[in-house]
PDB file of C-alpha atoms and ligand atoms in Angstrom:
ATOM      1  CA  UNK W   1      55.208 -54.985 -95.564  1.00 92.00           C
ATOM      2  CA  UNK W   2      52.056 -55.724 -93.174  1.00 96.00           C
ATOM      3  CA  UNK W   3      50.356 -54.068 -91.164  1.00 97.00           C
ATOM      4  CA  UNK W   4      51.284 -56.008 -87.850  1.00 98.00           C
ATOM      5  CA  UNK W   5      55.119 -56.452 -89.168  1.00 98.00           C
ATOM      6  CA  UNK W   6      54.914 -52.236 -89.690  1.00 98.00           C
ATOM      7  CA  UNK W   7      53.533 -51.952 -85.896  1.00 98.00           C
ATOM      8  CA  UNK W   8      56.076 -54.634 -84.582  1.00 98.00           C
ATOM      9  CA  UNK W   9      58.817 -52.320 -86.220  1.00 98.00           C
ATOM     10  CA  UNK W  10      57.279 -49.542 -84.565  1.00 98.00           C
ATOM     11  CA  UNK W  11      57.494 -51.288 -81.517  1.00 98.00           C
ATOM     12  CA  UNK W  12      61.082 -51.877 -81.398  1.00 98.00           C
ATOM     13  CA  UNK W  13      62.531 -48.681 -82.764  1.00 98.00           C
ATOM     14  CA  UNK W  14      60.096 -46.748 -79.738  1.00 98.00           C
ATOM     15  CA  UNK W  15      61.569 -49.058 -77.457  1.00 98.00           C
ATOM     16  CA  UNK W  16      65.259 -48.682 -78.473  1.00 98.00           C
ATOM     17  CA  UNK W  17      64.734 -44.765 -78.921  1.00 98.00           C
ATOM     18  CA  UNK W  18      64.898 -42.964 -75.318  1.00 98.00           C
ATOM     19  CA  UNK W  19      61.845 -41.403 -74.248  1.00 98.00           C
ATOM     20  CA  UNK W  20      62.821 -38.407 -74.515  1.00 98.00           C
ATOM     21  CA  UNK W  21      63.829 -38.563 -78.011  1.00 98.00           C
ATOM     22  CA  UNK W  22      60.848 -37.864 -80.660  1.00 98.00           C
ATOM     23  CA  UNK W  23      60.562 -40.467 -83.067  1.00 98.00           C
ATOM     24  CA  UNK W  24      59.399 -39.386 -86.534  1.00 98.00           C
ATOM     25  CA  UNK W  25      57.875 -42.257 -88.612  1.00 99.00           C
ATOM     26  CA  UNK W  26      59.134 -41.802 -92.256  1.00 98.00           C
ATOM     27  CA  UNK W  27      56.684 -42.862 -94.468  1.00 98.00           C
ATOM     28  CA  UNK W  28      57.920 -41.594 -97.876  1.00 98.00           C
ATOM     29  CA  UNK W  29      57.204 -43.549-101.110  1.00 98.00           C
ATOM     30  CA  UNK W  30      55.105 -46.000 -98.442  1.00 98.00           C
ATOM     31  CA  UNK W  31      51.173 -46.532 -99.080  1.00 98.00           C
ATOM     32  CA  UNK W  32      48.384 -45.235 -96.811  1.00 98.00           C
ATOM     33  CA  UNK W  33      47.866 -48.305 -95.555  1.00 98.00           C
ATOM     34  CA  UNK W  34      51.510 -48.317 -93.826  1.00 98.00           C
ATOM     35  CA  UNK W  35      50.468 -44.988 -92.301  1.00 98.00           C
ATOM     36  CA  UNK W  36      47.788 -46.100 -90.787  1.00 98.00           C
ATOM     37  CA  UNK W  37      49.449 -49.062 -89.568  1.00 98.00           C
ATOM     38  CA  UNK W  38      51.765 -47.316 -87.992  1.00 98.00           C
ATOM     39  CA  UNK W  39      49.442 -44.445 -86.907  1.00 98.00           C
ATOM     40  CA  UNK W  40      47.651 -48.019 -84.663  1.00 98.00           C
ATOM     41  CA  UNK W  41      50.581 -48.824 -83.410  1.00 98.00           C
ATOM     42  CA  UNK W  42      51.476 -45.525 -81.235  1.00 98.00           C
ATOM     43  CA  UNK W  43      53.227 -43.886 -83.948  1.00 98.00           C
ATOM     44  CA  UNK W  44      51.892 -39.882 -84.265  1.00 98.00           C
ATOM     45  CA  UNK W  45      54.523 -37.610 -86.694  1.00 98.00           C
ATOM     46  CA  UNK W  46      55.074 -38.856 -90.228  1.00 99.00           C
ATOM     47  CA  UNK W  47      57.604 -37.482 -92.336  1.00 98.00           C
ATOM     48  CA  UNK W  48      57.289 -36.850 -95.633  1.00 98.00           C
ATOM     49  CA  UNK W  49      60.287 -35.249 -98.299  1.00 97.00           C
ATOM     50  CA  UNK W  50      57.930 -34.921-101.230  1.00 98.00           C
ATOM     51  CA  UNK W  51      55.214 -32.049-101.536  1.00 98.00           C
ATOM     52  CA  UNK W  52      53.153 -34.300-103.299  1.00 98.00           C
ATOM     53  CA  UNK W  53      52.902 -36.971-101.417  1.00 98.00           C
ATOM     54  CA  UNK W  54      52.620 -35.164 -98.266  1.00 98.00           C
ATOM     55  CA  UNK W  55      49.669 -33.519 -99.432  1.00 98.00           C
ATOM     56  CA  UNK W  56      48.009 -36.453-101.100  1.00 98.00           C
ATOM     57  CA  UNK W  57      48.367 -38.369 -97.705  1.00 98.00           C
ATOM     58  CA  UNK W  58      47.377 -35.233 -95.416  1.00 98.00           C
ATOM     59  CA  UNK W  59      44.082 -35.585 -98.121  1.00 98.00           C
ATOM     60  CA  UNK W  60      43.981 -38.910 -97.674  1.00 98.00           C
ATOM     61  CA  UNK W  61      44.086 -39.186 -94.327  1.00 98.00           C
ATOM     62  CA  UNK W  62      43.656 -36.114 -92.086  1.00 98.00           C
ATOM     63  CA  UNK W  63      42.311 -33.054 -93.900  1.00 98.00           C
ATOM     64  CA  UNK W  64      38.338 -32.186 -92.815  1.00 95.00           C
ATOM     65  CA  UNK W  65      37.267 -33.084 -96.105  1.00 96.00           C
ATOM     66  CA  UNK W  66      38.434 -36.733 -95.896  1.00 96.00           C
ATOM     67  CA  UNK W  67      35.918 -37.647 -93.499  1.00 96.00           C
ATOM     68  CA  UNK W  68      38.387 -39.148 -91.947  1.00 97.00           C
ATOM     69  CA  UNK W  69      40.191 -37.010 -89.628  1.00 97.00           C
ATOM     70  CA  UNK W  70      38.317 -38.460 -86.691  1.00 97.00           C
ATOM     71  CA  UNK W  71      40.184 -41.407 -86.838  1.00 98.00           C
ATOM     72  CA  UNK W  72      43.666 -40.150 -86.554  1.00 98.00           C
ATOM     73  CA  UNK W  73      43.410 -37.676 -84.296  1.00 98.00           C
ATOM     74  CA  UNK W  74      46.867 -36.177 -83.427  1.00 98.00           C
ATOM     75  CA  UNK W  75      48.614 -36.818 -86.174  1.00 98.00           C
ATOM     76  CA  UNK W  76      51.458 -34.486 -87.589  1.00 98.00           C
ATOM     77  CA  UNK W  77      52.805 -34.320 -90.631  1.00 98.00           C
ATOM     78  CA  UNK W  78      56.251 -33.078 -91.385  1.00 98.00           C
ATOM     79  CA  UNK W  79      58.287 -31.896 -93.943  1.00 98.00           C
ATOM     80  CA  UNK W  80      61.448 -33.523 -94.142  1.00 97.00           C
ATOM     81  CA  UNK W  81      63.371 -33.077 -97.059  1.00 92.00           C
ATOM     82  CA  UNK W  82      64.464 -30.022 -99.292  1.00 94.00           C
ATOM     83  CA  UNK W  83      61.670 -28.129-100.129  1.00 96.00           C
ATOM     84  CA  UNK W  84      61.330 -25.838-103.057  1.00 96.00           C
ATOM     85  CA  UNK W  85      59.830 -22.727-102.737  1.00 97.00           C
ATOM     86  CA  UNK W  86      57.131 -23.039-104.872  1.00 98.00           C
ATOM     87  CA  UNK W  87      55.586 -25.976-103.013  1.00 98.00           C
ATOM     88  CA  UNK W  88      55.361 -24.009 -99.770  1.00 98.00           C
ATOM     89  CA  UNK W  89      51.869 -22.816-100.101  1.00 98.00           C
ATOM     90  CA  UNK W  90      50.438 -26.625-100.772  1.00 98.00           C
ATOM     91  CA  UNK W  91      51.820 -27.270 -97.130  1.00 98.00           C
ATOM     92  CA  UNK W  92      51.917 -24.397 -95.174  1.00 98.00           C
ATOM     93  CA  UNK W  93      48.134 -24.882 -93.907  1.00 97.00           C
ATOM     94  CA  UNK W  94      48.662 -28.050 -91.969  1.00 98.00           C
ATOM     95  CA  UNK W  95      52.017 -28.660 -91.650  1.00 98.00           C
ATOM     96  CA  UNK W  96      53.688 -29.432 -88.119  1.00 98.00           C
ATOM     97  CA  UNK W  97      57.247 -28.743 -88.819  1.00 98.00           C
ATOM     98  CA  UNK W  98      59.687 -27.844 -91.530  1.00 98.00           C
ATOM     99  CA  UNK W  99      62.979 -29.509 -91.224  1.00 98.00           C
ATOM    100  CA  UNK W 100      65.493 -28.391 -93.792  1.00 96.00           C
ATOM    101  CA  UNK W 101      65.385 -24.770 -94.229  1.00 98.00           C
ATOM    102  CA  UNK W 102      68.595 -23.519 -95.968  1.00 96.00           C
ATOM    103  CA  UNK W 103      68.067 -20.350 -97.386  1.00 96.00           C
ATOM    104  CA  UNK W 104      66.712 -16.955 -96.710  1.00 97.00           C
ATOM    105  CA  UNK W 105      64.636 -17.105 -99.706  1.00 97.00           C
ATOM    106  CA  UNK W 106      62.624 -20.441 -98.069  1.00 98.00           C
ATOM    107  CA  UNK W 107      61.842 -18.191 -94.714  1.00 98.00           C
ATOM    108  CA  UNK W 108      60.688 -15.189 -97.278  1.00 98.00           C
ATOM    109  CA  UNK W 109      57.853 -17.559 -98.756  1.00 98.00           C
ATOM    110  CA  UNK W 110      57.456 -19.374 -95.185  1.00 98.00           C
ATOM    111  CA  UNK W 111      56.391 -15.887 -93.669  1.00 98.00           C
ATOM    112  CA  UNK W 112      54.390 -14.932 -96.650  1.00 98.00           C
ATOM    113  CA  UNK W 113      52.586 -18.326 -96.651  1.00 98.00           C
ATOM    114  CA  UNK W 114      51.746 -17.937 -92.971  1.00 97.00           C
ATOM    115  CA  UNK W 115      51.198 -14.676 -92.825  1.00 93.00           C
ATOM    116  CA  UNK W 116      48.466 -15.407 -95.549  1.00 94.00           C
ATOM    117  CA  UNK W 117      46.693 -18.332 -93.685  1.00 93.00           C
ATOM    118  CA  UNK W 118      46.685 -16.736 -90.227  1.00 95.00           C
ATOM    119  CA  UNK W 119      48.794 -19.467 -88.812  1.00 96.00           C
ATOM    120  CA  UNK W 120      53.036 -19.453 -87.284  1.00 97.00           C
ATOM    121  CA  UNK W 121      54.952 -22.043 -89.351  1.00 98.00           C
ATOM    122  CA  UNK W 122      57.478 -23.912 -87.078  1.00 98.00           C
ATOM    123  CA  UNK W 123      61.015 -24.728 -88.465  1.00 98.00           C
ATOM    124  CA  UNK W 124      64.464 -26.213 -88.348  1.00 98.00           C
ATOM    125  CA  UNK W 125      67.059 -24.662 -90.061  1.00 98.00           C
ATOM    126  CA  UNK W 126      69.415 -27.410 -91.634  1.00 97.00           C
ATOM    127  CA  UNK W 127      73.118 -27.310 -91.315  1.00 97.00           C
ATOM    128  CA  UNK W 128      75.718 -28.529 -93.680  1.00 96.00           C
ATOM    129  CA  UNK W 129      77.443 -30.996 -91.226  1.00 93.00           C
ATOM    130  CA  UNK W 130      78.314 -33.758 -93.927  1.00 90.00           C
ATOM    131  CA  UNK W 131      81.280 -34.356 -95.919  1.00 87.00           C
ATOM    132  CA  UNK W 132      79.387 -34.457 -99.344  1.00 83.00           C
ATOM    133  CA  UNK W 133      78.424 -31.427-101.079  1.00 78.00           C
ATOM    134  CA  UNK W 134      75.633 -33.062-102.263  1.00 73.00           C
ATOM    135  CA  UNK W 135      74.051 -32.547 -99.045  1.00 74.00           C
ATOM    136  CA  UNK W 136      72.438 -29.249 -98.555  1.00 86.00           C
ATOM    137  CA  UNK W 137      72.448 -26.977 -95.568  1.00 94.00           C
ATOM    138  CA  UNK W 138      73.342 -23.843 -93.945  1.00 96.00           C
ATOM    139  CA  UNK W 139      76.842 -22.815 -93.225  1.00 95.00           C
ATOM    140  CA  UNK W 140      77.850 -21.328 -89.354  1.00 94.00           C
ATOM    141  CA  UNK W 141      77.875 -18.138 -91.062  1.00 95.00           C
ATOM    142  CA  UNK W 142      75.025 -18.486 -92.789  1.00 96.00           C
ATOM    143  CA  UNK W 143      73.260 -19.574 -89.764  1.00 97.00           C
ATOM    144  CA  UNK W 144      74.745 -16.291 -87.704  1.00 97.00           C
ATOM    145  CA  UNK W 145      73.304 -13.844 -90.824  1.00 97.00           C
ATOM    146  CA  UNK W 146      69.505 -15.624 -90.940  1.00 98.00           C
ATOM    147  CA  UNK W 147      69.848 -15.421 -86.321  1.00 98.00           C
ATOM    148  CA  UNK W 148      70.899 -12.066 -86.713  1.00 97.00           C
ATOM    149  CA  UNK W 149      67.713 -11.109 -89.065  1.00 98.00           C
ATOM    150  CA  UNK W 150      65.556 -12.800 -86.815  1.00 97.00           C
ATOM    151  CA  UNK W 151      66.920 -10.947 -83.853  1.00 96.00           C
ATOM    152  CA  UNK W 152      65.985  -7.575 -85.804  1.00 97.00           C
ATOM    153  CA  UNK W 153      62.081  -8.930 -86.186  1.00 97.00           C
ATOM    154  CA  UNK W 154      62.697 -10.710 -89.517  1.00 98.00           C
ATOM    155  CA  UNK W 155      59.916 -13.590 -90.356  1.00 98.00           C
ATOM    156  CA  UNK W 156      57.244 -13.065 -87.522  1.00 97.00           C
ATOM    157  CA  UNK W 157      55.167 -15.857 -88.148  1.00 98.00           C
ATOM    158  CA  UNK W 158      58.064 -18.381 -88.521  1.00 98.00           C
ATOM    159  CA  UNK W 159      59.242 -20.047 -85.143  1.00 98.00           C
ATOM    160  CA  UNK W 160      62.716 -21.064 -85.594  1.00 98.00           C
ATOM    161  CA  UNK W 161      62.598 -24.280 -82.960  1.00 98.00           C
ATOM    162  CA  UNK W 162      65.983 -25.884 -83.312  1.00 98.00           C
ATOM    163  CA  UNK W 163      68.454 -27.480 -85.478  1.00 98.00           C
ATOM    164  CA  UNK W 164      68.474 -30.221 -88.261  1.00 98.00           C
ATOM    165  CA  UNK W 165      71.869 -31.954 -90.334  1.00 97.00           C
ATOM    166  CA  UNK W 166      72.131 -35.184 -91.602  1.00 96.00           C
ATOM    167  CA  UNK W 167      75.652 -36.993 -91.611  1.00 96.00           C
ATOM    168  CA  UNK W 168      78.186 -38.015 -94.216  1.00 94.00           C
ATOM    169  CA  UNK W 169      76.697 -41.702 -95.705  1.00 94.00           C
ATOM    170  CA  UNK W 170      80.085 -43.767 -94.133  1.00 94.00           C
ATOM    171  CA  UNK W 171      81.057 -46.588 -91.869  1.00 95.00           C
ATOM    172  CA  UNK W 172      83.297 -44.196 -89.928  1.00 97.00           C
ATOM    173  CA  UNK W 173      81.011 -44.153 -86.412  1.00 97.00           C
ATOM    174  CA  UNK W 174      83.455 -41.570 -85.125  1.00 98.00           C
ATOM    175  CA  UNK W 175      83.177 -39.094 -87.932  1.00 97.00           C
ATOM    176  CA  UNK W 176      79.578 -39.469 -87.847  1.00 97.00           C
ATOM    177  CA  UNK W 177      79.684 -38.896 -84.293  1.00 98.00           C
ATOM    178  CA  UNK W 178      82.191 -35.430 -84.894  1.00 98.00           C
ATOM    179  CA  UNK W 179      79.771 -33.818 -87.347  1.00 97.00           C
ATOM    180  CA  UNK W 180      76.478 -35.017 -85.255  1.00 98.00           C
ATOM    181  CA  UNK W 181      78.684 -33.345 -81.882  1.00 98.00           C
ATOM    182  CA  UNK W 182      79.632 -30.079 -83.747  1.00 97.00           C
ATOM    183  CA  UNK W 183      75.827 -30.027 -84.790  1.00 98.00           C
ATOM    184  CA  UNK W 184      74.922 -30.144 -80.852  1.00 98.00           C
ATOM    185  CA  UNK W 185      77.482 -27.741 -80.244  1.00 98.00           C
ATOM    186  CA  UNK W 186      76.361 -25.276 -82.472  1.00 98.00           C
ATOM    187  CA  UNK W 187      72.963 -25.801 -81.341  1.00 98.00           C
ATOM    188  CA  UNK W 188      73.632 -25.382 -77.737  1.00 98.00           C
ATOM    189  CA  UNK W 189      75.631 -21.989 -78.465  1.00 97.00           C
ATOM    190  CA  UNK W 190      72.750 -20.427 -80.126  1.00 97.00           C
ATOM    191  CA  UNK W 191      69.863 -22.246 -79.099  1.00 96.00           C
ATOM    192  CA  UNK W 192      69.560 -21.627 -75.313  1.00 93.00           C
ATOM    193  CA  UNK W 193      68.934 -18.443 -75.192  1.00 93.00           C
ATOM    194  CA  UNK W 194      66.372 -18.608 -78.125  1.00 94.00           C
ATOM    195  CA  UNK W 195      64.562 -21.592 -76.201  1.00 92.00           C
ATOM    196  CA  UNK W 196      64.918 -24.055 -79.245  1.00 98.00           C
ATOM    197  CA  UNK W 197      63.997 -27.426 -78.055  1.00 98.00           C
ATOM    198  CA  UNK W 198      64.658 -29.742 -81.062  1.00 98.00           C
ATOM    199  CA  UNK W 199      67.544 -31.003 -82.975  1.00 98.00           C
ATOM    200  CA  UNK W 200      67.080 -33.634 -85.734  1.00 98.00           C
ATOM    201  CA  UNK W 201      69.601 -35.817 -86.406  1.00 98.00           C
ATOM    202  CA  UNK W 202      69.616 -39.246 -86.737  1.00 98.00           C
ATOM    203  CA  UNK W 203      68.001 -41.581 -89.537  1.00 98.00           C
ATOM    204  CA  UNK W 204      67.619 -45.534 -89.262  1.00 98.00           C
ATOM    205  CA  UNK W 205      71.277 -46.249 -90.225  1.00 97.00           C
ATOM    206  CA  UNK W 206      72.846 -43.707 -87.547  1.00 98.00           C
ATOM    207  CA  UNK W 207      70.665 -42.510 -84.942  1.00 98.00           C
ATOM    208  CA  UNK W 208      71.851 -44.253 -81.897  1.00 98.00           C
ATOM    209  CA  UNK W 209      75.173 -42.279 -82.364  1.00 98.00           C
ATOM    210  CA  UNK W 210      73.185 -39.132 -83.271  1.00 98.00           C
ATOM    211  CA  UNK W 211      71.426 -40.020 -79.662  1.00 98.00           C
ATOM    212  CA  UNK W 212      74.485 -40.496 -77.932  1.00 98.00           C
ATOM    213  CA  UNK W 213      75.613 -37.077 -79.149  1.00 98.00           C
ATOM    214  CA  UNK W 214      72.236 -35.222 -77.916  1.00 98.00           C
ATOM    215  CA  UNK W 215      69.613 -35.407 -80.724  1.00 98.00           C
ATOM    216  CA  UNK W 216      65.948 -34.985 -79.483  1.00 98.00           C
ATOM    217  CA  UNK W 217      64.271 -36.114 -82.285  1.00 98.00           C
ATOM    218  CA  UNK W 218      65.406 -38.939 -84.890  1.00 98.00           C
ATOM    219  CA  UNK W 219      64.073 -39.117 -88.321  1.00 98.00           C
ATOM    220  CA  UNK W 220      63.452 -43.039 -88.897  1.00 98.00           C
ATOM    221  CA  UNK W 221      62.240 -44.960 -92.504  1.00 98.00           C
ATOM    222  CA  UNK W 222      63.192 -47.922 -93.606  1.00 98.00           C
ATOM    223  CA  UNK W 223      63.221 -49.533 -89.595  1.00 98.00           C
ATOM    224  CA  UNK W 224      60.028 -49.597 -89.505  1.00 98.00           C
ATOM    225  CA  UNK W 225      58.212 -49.451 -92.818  1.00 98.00           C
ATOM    226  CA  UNK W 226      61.256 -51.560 -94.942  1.00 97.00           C
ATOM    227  CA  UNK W 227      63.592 -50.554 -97.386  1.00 96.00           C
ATOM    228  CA  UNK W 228      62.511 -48.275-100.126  1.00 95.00           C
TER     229      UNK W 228
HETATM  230  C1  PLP G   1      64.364 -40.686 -96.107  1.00 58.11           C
HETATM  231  C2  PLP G   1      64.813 -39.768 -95.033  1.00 58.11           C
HETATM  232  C3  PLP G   1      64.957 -40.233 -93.713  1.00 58.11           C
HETATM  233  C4  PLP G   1      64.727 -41.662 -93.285  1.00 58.11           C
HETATM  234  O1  PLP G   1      65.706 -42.499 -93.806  1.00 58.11           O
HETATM  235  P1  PLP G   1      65.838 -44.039 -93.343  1.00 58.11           P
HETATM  236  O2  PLP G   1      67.258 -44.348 -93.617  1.00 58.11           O
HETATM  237  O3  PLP G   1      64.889 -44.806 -94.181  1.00 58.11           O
HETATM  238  O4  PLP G   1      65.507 -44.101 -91.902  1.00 58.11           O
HETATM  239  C5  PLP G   1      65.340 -39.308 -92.750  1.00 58.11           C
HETATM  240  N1  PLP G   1      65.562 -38.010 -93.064  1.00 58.11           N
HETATM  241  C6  PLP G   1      65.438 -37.540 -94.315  1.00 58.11           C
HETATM  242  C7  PLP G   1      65.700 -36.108 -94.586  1.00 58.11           C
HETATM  243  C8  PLP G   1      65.067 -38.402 -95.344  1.00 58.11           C
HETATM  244  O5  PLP G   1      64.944 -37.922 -96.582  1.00 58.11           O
END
């Protein structure tokens, strides 16, 4: 796709999206080159589900040594997909936010890697809101054990900052919009007293309903860069 179709994509999906609502520019499996078209056209957080990648682009792109940071000033990358714990030290000095957190274990090597490079990782933790087991996530009671830990002190240099599910894959609107609603609700219950301020939900397919059911920040690929 080119570089002025990519920013007239961009366009559009900022001007759909409320305000309010953070758009993340999915560049996965997508060259440099769309990046930075994007990246001219307004856009500022790319996400990323491959360690790899993320860091090749991050190299690319934005790290010191690329003598080219200067030109994209403000750009965040994020981590978007599941994320092995193994990979977490390639990322944990520059990214902006993890957003599928599912386990314990992840938070163990999230701490350690911060703790390490002097820096407070931000998170989601990602909830199992879909119908298909394939989908990964936290259940409510998983979510209540990992709270209750961090109530007691647990993982000081992680900052838990919201919520994150993706949907069952379906034409079924309204059951996308009951698992994206029982997401907010969950949120809300344990989120305003912690001061979280983001839940992500909502890809190109489905993101006006996850809007519609409270989302602040949508997650969007193929609407702007083309299908994969
Ligand atoms: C690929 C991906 C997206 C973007 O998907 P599109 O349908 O292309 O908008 C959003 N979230 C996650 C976790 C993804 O892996």
């Amino acid at each position: 796709m080119s570089a002025s179709d990519i920013a007239a994509n961009w366009n559009e999906v900022r001007a759909a999206v409320p305000p309010k609502v953070e758009v993340i520019a999915v560049s996965k499996t997508k060259p440099l080159e769309a990046v930075e078209a994007a990246y001219a056209a307004g856009a500022r957080s790319f996400g990323e589900n491959r360690v790899q990648e993320l860091v090749g682009k991050h190299e690319a792109l934005t790290h010191a040594d690329s003598g080219r940071a200067h030109e994209f000033e403000g750009l965040k990358w994020h981590q978007i997909g599941t994320l092995q714990k193994n990979k977490v030290k390639y990322i944990a000095p520059f990214v902006d936010l993890i957003h599928a957190v599912d386990q314990a274990a992840l938070l163990d090597e999230i701490e350690k890697r911060a703790g390490a490079g002097g820096r407070r990782i931000s998170v989601l933790l990602q909830m199992h809101i879909a119908q298909e087991s394939s989908k990964f996530g936290l259940s409510t009671g998983e979510l209540e054990e990992i709270l209750e830990r961090i109530g007691g002190g647990a993982w000081p240099n992680v900052e838990v900052k919201g919520l994150m599910g993706m949907a069952t894959f379906t034409d079924d609107n309204a059951q996308v919009a009951r698992e994206f609603g029982g997401l907010r609700q969950v949120f809300e219950s344990h989120g305003a007293k912690r001061n979280w301020d983001t839940l992500s939900m909502g890809m190109s397919g489905d993101w006006r309903i996850a809007v519609d059911q409270g989302s602040t920040m949508v997650r969007i690929g193929s609407s702007i860069f083309g299908s994969r």
